[in-house]
PDB file of C-alpha atoms in Angstrom:
ATOM      1  CA  MET A   1     -34.727 -76.827 -82.490  1.00 53.00           C
ATOM      2  CA  VAL A   2     -37.122 -75.786 -79.850  1.00 49.00           C
ATOM      3  CA  HIS A   3     -34.008 -76.964 -77.188  1.00 52.00           C
ATOM      4  CA  VAL A   4     -31.973 -74.230 -78.803  1.00 48.00           C
ATOM      5  CA  ARG A   5     -34.163 -71.612 -79.175  1.00 51.00           C
ATOM      6  CA  GLN A   6     -35.204 -71.964 -75.320  1.00 49.00           C
ATOM      7  CA  ARG A   7     -31.595 -71.691 -74.689  1.00 51.00           C
ATOM      8  CA  ARG A   8     -31.157 -68.939 -77.015  1.00 48.00           C
ATOM      9  CA  THR A   9     -33.699 -67.290 -75.097  1.00 49.00           C
ATOM     10  CA  ALA A  10     -32.470 -68.043 -71.938  1.00 50.00           C
ATOM     11  CA  LEU A  11     -29.071 -66.658 -72.771  1.00 49.00           C
ATOM     12  CA  TRP A  12     -30.707 -63.675 -74.400  1.00 46.00           C
ATOM     13  CA  ALA A  13     -32.585 -63.026 -71.012  1.00 47.00           C
ATOM     14  CA  ALA A  14     -28.988 -63.021 -69.250  1.00 45.00           C
ATOM     15  CA  ALA A  15     -27.632 -60.656 -71.964  1.00 40.00           C
ATOM     16  CA  ALA A  16     -30.374 -57.947 -71.468  1.00 41.00           C
ATOM     17  CA  VAL A  17     -28.784 -57.372 -68.255  1.00 34.00           C
ATOM     18  CA  LEU A  18     -25.813 -56.095 -70.703  1.00 31.00           C
ATOM     19  CA  VAL A  19     -28.171 -53.869 -72.727  1.00 31.00           C
ATOM     20  CA  LEU A  20     -29.229 -52.305 -69.103  1.00 32.00           C
ATOM     21  CA  ALA A  21     -25.671 -52.303 -67.677  1.00 30.00           C
ATOM     22  CA  PRO A  22     -25.375 -48.127 -67.997  1.00 30.00           C
ATOM     23  CA  VAL A  23     -27.872 -48.018 -65.593  1.00 30.00           C
ATOM     24  CA  ALA A  24     -25.832 -49.757 -62.754  1.00 32.00           C
ATOM     25  CA  ALA A  25     -22.791 -47.920 -63.382  1.00 30.00           C
ATOM     26  CA  ALA A  26     -23.037 -46.866 -60.044  1.00 31.00           C
ATOM     27  CA  CYS A  27     -23.412 -50.170 -58.334  1.00 34.00           C
ATOM     28  CA  SER A  28     -20.552 -52.451 -57.010  1.00 34.00           C
ATOM     29  CA  ASP A  29     -19.952 -55.447 -54.920  1.00 36.00           C
ATOM     30  CA  ASP A  30     -18.237 -54.166 -51.923  1.00 39.00           C
ATOM     31  CA  SER A  31     -18.423 -57.579 -50.500  1.00 41.00           C
ATOM     32  CA  GLY A  32     -15.646 -58.829 -52.796  1.00 40.00           C
ATOM     33  CA  GLY A  33     -18.533 -61.319 -53.762  1.00 41.00           C
ATOM     34  CA  GLY A  34     -17.760 -60.672 -57.604  1.00 39.00           C
ATOM     35  CA  SER A  35     -16.891 -63.490 -59.778  1.00 37.00           C
ATOM     36  CA  LYS A  36     -15.633 -64.719 -63.023  1.00 36.00           C
ATOM     37  CA  GLY A  37     -18.014 -67.538 -63.382  1.00 38.00           C
ATOM     38  CA  THR A  38     -20.492 -69.550 -61.457  1.00 37.00           C
ATOM     39  CA  PRO A  39     -19.099 -71.736 -58.795  1.00 36.00           C
ATOM     40  CA  SER A  40     -18.480 -75.346 -59.566  1.00 34.00           C
ATOM     41  CA  PRO A  41     -19.271 -78.143 -57.330  1.00 33.00           C
ATOM     42  CA  SER A  42     -16.485 -79.505 -55.597  1.00 30.00           C
ATOM     43  CA  ALA A  43     -15.722 -83.358 -55.468  1.00 28.00           C
ATOM     44  CA  THR A  44     -15.656 -82.777 -51.703  1.00 30.00           C
ATOM     45  CA  ALA A  45     -18.837 -81.156 -51.522  1.00 34.00           C
ATOM     46  CA  PRO A  46     -20.253 -81.525 -48.005  1.00 36.00           C
ATOM     47  CA  ALA A  47     -23.677 -84.278 -48.098  1.00 40.00           C
ATOM     48  CA  THR A  48     -26.274 -82.980 -47.273  1.00 43.00           C
ATOM     49  CA  PRO A  49     -27.342 -83.303 -43.690  1.00 42.00           C
ATOM     50  CA  PRO A  50     -30.110 -85.406 -42.617  1.00 43.00           C
ATOM     51  CA  THR A  51     -33.425 -83.006 -41.509  1.00 42.00           C
ATOM     52  CA  GLY A  52     -32.953 -81.104 -38.352  1.00 41.00           C
ATOM     53  CA  VAL A  53     -29.171 -81.985 -37.899  1.00 43.00           C
ATOM     54  CA  PRO A  54     -27.160 -79.038 -38.328  1.00 44.00           C
ATOM     55  CA  ALA A  55     -24.024 -78.974 -41.005  1.00 50.00           C
ATOM     56  CA  ALA A  56     -20.600 -78.527 -38.946  1.00 60.00           C
ATOM     57  CA  ASP A  57     -20.075 -75.989 -41.883  1.00 79.00           C
ATOM     58  CA  GLY A  58     -23.156 -75.091 -42.362  1.00 90.00           C
ATOM     59  CA  PRO A  59     -26.249 -72.813 -40.648  1.00 95.00           C
ATOM     60  CA  ALA A  60     -27.758 -73.899 -37.363  1.00 93.00           C
ATOM     61  CA  ASP A  61     -31.399 -75.149 -39.161  1.00 96.00           C
ATOM     62  CA  PRO A  62     -30.364 -76.340 -42.358  1.00 96.00           C
ATOM     63  CA  THR A  63     -33.831 -77.118 -43.269  1.00 97.00           C
ATOM     64  CA  ALA A  64     -35.143 -73.612 -42.892  1.00 97.00           C
ATOM     65  CA  ALA A  65     -32.273 -72.080 -44.591  1.00 98.00           C
ATOM     66  CA  ARG A  66     -33.190 -74.444 -47.596  1.00 98.00           C
ATOM     67  CA  LYS A  67     -36.701 -73.377 -47.660  1.00 98.00           C
ATOM     68  CA  GLN A  68     -35.523 -69.721 -47.256  1.00 98.00           C
ATOM     69  CA  ILE A  69     -33.126 -70.027 -50.397  1.00 98.00           C
ATOM     70  CA  GLU A  70     -35.368 -71.870 -52.465  1.00 98.00           C
ATOM     71  CA  LYS A  71     -38.189 -68.888 -51.714  1.00 98.00           C
ATOM     72  CA  ASN A  72     -36.052 -66.131 -52.818  1.00 98.00           C
ATOM     73  CA  TRP A  73     -34.490 -67.553 -55.738  1.00 97.00           C
ATOM     74  CA  THR A  74     -37.688 -68.230 -56.815  1.00 96.00           C
ATOM     75  CA  THR A  75     -38.664 -64.708 -56.038  1.00 96.00           C
ATOM     76  CA  PHE A  76     -35.690 -63.457 -57.347  1.00 94.00           C
ATOM     77  CA  PHE A  77     -36.134 -65.063 -60.945  1.00 92.00           C
ATOM     78  CA  ASP A  78     -40.107 -64.091 -60.913  1.00 92.00           C
ATOM     79  CA  PRO A  79     -40.741 -62.389 -64.305  1.00 89.00           C
ATOM     80  CA  ARG A  80     -44.006 -61.043 -61.825  1.00 90.00           C
ATOM     81  CA  ALA A  81     -42.150 -60.262 -59.009  1.00 91.00           C
ATOM     82  CA  SER A  82     -41.930 -56.612 -58.204  1.00 90.00           C
ATOM     83  CA  THR A  83     -38.427 -55.185 -57.991  1.00 90.00           C
ATOM     84  CA  ASP A  84     -38.810 -54.184 -54.360  1.00 93.00           C
ATOM     85  CA  ASP A  85     -39.451 -57.850 -53.797  1.00 95.00           C
ATOM     86  CA  LYS A  86     -36.085 -58.694 -55.882  1.00 93.00           C
ATOM     87  CA  VAL A  87     -34.323 -55.991 -54.252  1.00 93.00           C
ATOM     88  CA  LYS A  88     -35.214 -57.917 -50.640  1.00 97.00           C
ATOM     89  CA  VAL A  89     -33.867 -61.405 -52.190  1.00 97.00           C
ATOM     90  CA  LEU A  90     -30.271 -59.914 -53.873  1.00 95.00           C
ATOM     91  CA  GLU A  91     -26.991 -59.204 -52.027  1.00 95.00           C
ATOM     92  CA  ASN A  92     -26.512 -55.526 -51.936  1.00 93.00           C
ATOM     93  CA  GLY A  93     -30.447 -54.846 -53.363  1.00 92.00           C
ATOM     94  CA  ASP A  94     -30.603 -51.485 -52.795  1.00 91.00           C
ATOM     95  CA  ARG A  95     -27.496 -50.771 -55.139  1.00 89.00           C
ATOM     96  CA  MET A  96     -28.906 -53.339 -57.618  1.00 83.00           C
ATOM     97  CA  ARG A  97     -31.998 -51.615 -57.605  1.00 83.00           C
ATOM     98  CA  PRO A  98     -32.001 -49.419 -60.941  1.00 75.00           C
ATOM     99  CA  LEU A  99     -30.362 -52.414 -62.786  1.00 71.00           C
ATOM    100  CA  LEU A 100     -33.461 -54.865 -61.557  1.00 76.00           C
ATOM    101  CA  ALA A 101     -35.926 -52.078 -62.236  1.00 74.00           C
ATOM    102  CA  ALA A 102     -34.833 -51.766 -65.863  1.00 63.00           C
ATOM    103  CA  PHE A 103     -34.258 -55.363 -66.323  1.00 66.00           C
ATOM    104  CA  GLY A 104     -38.064 -55.970 -64.908  1.00 64.00           C
ATOM    105  CA  GLY A 105     -39.070 -55.032 -68.196  1.00 64.00           C
ATOM    106  CA  ASP A 106     -37.254 -56.917 -70.538  1.00 66.00           C
ATOM    107  CA  LYS A 107     -39.911 -59.299 -72.430  1.00 70.00           C
ATOM    108  CA  ASN A 108     -37.103 -61.949 -72.844  1.00 68.00           C
ATOM    109  CA  ALA A 109     -36.706 -62.050 -68.786  1.00 71.00           C
ATOM    110  CA  ALA A 110     -40.701 -62.186 -68.728  1.00 76.00           C
ATOM    111  CA  GLN A 111     -40.451 -65.932 -70.176  1.00 83.00           C
ATOM    112  CA  SER A 112     -37.775 -66.479 -67.518  1.00 86.00           C
ATOM    113  CA  SER A 113     -37.882 -68.057 -63.953  1.00 92.00           C
ATOM    114  CA  ALA A 114     -35.746 -70.603 -61.902  1.00 94.00           C
ATOM    115  CA  LYS A 115     -36.209 -73.822 -60.172  1.00 95.00           C
ATOM    116  CA  VAL A 116     -33.834 -74.901 -56.909  1.00 97.00           C
ATOM    117  CA  THR A 117     -32.687 -78.189 -57.663  1.00 97.00           C
ATOM    118  CA  ASP A 118     -30.248 -78.842 -54.522  1.00 98.00           C
ATOM    119  CA  VAL A 119     -28.424 -76.360 -52.058  1.00 97.00           C
ATOM    120  CA  GLN A 120     -25.129 -77.462 -50.496  1.00 97.00           C
ATOM    121  CA  PHE A 121     -24.087 -75.329 -47.922  1.00 97.00           C
ATOM    122  CA  THR A 122     -20.121 -74.382 -47.888  1.00 96.00           C
ATOM    123  CA  SER A 123     -20.274 -72.199 -44.259  1.00 97.00           C
ATOM    124  CA  PRO A 124     -22.826 -70.953 -41.833  1.00 97.00           C
ATOM    125  CA  THR A 125     -23.146 -67.753 -44.347  1.00 97.00           C
ATOM    126  CA  GLU A 126     -23.157 -69.504 -47.757  1.00 97.00           C
ATOM    127  CA  GLY A 127     -24.044 -72.265 -50.067  1.00 97.00           C
ATOM    128  CA  THR A 128     -24.278 -73.093 -53.669  1.00 97.00           C
ATOM    129  CA  VAL A 129     -27.099 -73.103 -55.263  1.00 97.00           C
ATOM    130  CA  THR A 130     -27.963 -75.883 -57.793  1.00 97.00           C
ATOM    131  CA  TYR A 131     -30.956 -74.765 -60.274  1.00 96.00           C
ATOM    132  CA  ASP A 132     -32.501 -74.850 -63.387  1.00 96.00           C
ATOM    133  CA  LEU A 133     -33.386 -71.501 -65.636  1.00 91.00           C
ATOM    134  CA  LEU A 134     -36.378 -72.010 -67.072  1.00 92.00           C
ATOM    135  CA  VAL A 135     -37.826 -70.380 -70.124  1.00 89.00           C
ATOM    136  CA  GLY A 136     -41.693 -70.580 -70.760  1.00 89.00           C
ATOM    137  CA  GLY A 137     -41.724 -73.296 -67.533  1.00 89.00           C
ATOM    138  CA  THR A 138     -38.963 -75.446 -69.774  1.00 92.00           C
ATOM    139  CA  PRO A 139     -35.050 -76.286 -68.372  1.00 92.00           C
ATOM    140  CA  ALA A 140     -33.218 -73.933 -70.811  1.00 89.00           C
ATOM    141  CA  LEU A 141     -29.995 -74.092 -68.619  1.00 89.00           C
ATOM    142  CA  PRO A 142     -30.244 -76.938 -66.522  1.00 94.00           C
ATOM    143  CA  GLY A 143     -28.085 -77.855 -63.602  1.00 95.00           C
ATOM    144  CA  SER A 144     -27.245 -73.978 -63.352  1.00 93.00           C
ATOM    145  CA  LYS A 145     -24.940 -72.762 -60.208  1.00 94.00           C
ATOM    146  CA  GLY A 146     -24.947 -69.831 -58.195  1.00 95.00           C
ATOM    147  CA  THR A 147     -24.540 -68.791 -54.308  1.00 97.00           C
ATOM    148  CA  SER A 148     -26.850 -67.846 -51.847  1.00 98.00           C
ATOM    149  CA  VAL A 149     -25.363 -65.514 -48.762  1.00 98.00           C
ATOM    150  CA  LEU A 150     -26.721 -64.602 -45.400  1.00 98.00           C
ATOM    151  CA  GLN A 151     -27.088 -61.183 -45.525  1.00 97.00           C
ATOM    152  CA  ASP A 152     -28.898 -59.278 -42.088  1.00 95.00           C
ATOM    153  CA  GLN A 153     -30.368 -62.297 -41.279  1.00 96.00           C
ATOM    154  CA  THR A 154     -31.869 -63.389 -45.121  1.00 97.00           C
ATOM    155  CA  TRP A 155     -30.211 -66.136 -47.418  1.00 98.00           C
ATOM    156  CA  LYS A 156     -29.936 -63.945 -50.472  1.00 98.00           C
ATOM    157  CA  VAL A 157     -28.905 -64.257 -54.368  1.00 97.00           C
ATOM    158  CA  SER A 158     -25.347 -63.527 -54.334  1.00 96.00           C
ATOM    159  CA  VAL A 159     -24.552 -60.455 -56.420  1.00 92.00           C
ATOM    160  CA  LYS A 160     -21.677 -62.944 -58.178  1.00 92.00           C
ATOM    161  CA  SER A 161     -24.725 -65.113 -59.278  1.00 92.00           C
ATOM    162  CA  LEU A 162     -26.126 -62.342 -60.989  1.00 84.00           C
ATOM    163  CA  CYS A 163     -22.755 -61.438 -62.735  1.00 76.00           C
ATOM    164  CA  ALA A 164     -22.079 -64.963 -64.085  1.00 79.00           C
ATOM    165  CA  LEU A 165     -25.689 -64.932 -66.014  1.00 75.00           C
ATOM    166  CA  VAL A 166     -24.172 -61.558 -67.114  1.00 65.00           C
ATOM    167  CA  GLU A 167     -20.793 -63.465 -68.221  1.00 73.00           C
ATOM    168  CA  LEU A 168     -22.934 -66.478 -69.338  1.00 73.00           C
ATOM    169  CA  SER A 169     -24.402 -63.837 -72.041  1.00 61.00           C
ATOM    170  CA  GLY A 170     -20.919 -63.234 -73.883  1.00 60.00           C
ATOM    171  CA  ASN A 171     -20.130 -60.202 -72.121  1.00 52.00           C
ATOM    172  CA  ALA A 172     -17.270 -60.149 -69.475  1.00 55.00           C
ATOM    173  CA  ALA A 173     -17.392 -57.047 -67.958  1.00 53.00           C
ATOM    174  CA  ALA A 174     -20.402 -54.867 -66.671  1.00 54.00           C
ATOM    175  CA  PRO A 175     -20.756 -52.462 -64.515  1.00 55.00           C
ATOM    176  CA  GLY A 176     -21.554 -53.835 -61.113  1.00 63.00           C
ATOM    177  CA  CYS A 177     -20.134 -57.035 -61.643  1.00 62.00           C
TER     178      CYS A 177
END
């Protein structure tokens, strides 16, 4: 019963974005990053290169990139992080600022966080991130998938990852997604 309640709370936290979607009506993802659903791992996903060895299809320094992705995803999902901090680690964050500011006050979001468990680079500027969405520190949506993109020399949570959470809540269309 506790697991069902935690999963419901995690979905509620994602759904809270929809309640606040009118705030984001002016927001959009001009990078073409909008997506229907979360990326799924490919059977031919590249293996993680040994530490210090650049992947042919990844960033020059995969270890540093992986550390930055872990830090930025943790910040993005940290209920104590300020809206300014979240804007800095979200792709096109300035356009999504009104949504992030409104979402920051949601009581269910205040219980949610994320822990990155894996990063697989798909190009020098993009990677698939596997993470556990936590509610009260307990995995509610383990093994979730998202995308990190390199924008302005910073590895950021992609807008399509945020939109995938919105879609997961049962609402396929939300402004900005």
